Coordinates of C-alpha atoms in Angstrom, one line a residue:
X332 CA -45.2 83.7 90.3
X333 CA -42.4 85.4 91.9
X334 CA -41.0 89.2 91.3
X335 CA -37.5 90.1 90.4
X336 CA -35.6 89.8 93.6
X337 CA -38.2 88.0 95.6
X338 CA -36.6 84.7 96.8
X339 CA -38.5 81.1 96.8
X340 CA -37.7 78.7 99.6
X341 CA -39.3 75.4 100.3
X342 CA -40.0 74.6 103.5
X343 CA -39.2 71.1 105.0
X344 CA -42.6 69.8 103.9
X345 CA -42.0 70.8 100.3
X346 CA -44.2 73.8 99.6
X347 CA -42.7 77.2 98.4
X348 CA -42.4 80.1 101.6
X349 CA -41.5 83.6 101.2
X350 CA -41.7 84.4 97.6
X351 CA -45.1 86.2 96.9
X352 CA -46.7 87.3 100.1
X353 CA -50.2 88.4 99.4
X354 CA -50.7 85.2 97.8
X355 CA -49.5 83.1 100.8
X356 CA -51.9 81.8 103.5
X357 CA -48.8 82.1 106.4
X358 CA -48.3 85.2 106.7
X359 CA -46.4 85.1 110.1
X360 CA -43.5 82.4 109.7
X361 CA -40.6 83.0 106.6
X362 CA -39.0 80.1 107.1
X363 CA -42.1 77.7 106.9
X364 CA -44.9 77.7 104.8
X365 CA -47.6 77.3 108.1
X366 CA -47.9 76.9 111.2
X367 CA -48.1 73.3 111.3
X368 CA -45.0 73.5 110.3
X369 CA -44.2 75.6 112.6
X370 CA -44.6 73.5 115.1
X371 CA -43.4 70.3 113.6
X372 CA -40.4 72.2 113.8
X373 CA -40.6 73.4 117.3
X374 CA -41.1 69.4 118.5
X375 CA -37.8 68.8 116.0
X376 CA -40.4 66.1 114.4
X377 CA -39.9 65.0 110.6
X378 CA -43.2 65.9 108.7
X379 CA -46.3 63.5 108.5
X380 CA -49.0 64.7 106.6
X381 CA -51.3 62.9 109.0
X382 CA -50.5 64.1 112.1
X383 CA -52.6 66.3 113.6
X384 CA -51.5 68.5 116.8
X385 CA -54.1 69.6 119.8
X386 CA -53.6 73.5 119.7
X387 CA -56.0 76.4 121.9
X388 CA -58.6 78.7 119.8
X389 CA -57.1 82.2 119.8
X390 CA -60.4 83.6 120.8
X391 CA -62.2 80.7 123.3
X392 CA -60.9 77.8 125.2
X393 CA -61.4 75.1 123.2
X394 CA -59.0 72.9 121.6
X395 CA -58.9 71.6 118.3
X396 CA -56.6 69.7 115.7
X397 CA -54.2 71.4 113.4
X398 CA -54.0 69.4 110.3
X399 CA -51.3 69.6 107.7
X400 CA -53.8 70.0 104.7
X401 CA -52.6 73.8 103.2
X402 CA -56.1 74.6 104.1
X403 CA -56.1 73.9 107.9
X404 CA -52.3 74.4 108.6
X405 CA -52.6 78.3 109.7
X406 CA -55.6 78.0 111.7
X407 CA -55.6 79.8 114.8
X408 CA -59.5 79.9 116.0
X409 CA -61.8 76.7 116.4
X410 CA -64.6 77.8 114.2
X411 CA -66.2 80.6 111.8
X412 CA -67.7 81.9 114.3
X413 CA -64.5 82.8 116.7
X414 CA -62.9 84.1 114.0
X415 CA -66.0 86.3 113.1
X416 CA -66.2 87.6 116.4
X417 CA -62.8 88.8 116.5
X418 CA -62.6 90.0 113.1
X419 CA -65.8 92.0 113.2
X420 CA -64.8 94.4 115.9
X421 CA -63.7 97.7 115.0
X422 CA -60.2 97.2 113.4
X423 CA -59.8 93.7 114.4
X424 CA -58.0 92.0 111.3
X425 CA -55.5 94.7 111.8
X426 CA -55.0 94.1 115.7
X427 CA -55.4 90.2 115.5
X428 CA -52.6 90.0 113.4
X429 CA -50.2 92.7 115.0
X430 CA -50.8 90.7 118.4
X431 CA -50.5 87.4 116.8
X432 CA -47.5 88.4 115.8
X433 CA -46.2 89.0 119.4
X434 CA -47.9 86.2 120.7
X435 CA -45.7 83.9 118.8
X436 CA -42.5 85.9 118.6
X437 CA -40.1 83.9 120.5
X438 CA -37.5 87.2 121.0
X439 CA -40.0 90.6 120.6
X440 CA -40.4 92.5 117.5
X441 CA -39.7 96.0 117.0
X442 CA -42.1 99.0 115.1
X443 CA -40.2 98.6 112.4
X444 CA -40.6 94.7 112.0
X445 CA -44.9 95.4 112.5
X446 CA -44.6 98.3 109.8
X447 CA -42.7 95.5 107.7
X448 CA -45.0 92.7 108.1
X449 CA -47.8 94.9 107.7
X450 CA -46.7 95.1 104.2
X451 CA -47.4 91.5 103.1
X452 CA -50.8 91.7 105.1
X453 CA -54.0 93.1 104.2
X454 CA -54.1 96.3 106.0
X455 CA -51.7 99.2 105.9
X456 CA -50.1 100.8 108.7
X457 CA -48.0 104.5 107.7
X458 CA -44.7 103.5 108.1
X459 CA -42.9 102.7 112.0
X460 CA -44.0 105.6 113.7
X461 CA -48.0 104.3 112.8
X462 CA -46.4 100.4 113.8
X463 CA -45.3 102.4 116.8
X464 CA -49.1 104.0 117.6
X465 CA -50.5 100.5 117.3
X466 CA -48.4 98.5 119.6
X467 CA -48.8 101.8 122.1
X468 CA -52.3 100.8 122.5
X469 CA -51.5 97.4 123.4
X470 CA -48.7 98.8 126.1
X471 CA -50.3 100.9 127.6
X472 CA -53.4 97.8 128.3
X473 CA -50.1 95.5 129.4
X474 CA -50.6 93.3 126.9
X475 CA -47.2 94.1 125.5
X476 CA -44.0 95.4 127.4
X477 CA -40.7 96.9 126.4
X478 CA -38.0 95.0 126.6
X479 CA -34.5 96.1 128.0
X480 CA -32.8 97.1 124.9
X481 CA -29.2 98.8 124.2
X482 CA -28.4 102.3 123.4
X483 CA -28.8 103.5 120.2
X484 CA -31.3 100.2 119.8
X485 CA -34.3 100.2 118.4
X486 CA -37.0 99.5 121.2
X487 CA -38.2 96.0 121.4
X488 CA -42.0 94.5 122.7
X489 CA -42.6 91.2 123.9
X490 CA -46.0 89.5 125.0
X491 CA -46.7 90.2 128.1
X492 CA -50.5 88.4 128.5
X493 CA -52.1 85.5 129.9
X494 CA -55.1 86.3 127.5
X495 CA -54.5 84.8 123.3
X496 CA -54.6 87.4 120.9
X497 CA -58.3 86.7 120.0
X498 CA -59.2 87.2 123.5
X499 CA -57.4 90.4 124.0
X500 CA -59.5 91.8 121.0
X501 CA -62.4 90.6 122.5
X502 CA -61.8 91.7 125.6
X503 CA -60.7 95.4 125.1
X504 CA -62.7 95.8 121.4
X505 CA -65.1 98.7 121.2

C-alpha cells in the first residue's frame, strides 16, 4: 500500500523501504529496510539470513544477537524489560528515538531533519522550532553538540556521549 508520490525501494535483502512509514518497523534507515541491514552494509557483507551480529543493548551492557528475521532486525535493547524501562519514563518514546537518531547519524542531523522524521514516528513534535526545543535539552546535558556549520547553514548536532541512547534516558529521566 503506497500513496501517490510515495516511492518503493527494495533494499539489498529484498524487502520494500521507504514507501509507507507508519507501517514500517525501521524507522531510522531509508535506504534499508533494518538495521541488520544496516550493518550488513556497513561490514560491505552480501546478506545471509542466518547471520546473526553481537550488538550492545541501548539501555544495559549486555550484548545480544541481531538476527535478520523482520521481527528481530531493528532491535536495539536486550529484553522487554530494557525497553520498558526506557519507554516508561516521562516522554521516553519520544526522546529514545530523537537520540537514537543521533547516535547513529554518521554526519549530524539538523532540527529540521528531527521535525521530519518525527513525522513517520509515533509522536509529534510542532514543526523545527519544537525539533529545536528537544535537541536543546540534550545540548545543554552534552549529550549532543553543535557542529561547525557555514553561514547561512542550518545548525547541525552530532552525538557527543559515551552513554547509548537508552542510558541517557535513564540516566537524566524524571
Amino acid at each position: 500500500n503506497t500513496k501517490e508520490g510515495d516511492v518503493m525501494s527494495k533494499c539489498f535483502c529484498g524487502r520494500d523501504t521507504g514507501a509507507d512509514w507508519k507501517y514500517s518497523r525501521n524507522k531510522f534507515h531509508t535506504n534499508v529496510c533494518s538495521r541488520y541491514c544496516q550493518i550488513t552494509a556497513d561490514k560491505n557483507l552480501a546478506f545471509k539470513s542466518q547471520r546473526t551480529f553481537p550488538v550492545e543493548c541501548y539501555a544495559c551492557d549486555n550484548t545480544f544477537p541481531l538476527k535478520s528475521q523482520y521481527n528481530h532486525a531493528n532491535q536495539r535493547f536486550c529484553s522487554g524489560e530494557c525497553s520498558r524501562s526506557v519507554m516508561k519514563v516521562k516522554n521516553g518514546r519520544k526522546h529514545y528515538c530523537i537520540l537514537t537518531a543521533f547516535y547513529e547519524s554518521r554526519t549530524g542531523l539538523t532540527a529540521e531533519d528531527i521535525f521530519e522524521f518525527s513525522q513517520r514516528n509515533t509522536f509529534n513534535i510542532k514543526g523545527p522550532r519544537g525539533a529545536a526545543s528537544a535537541i536543546r535539552k540534550w545540548v545543554i546535558r552534552g549529550v549532543l553538540k553543535p557542529q561547525e556549520v557555514g553561514k547561512g547553514m542550518a545548525k547541525s548536532y552530532v552525538w557527543n556521549s559515551d552513554l547509548k541512547p537508552g542510558e541517557v534516558i535513564l540516566r537524566y529521566g524524571k
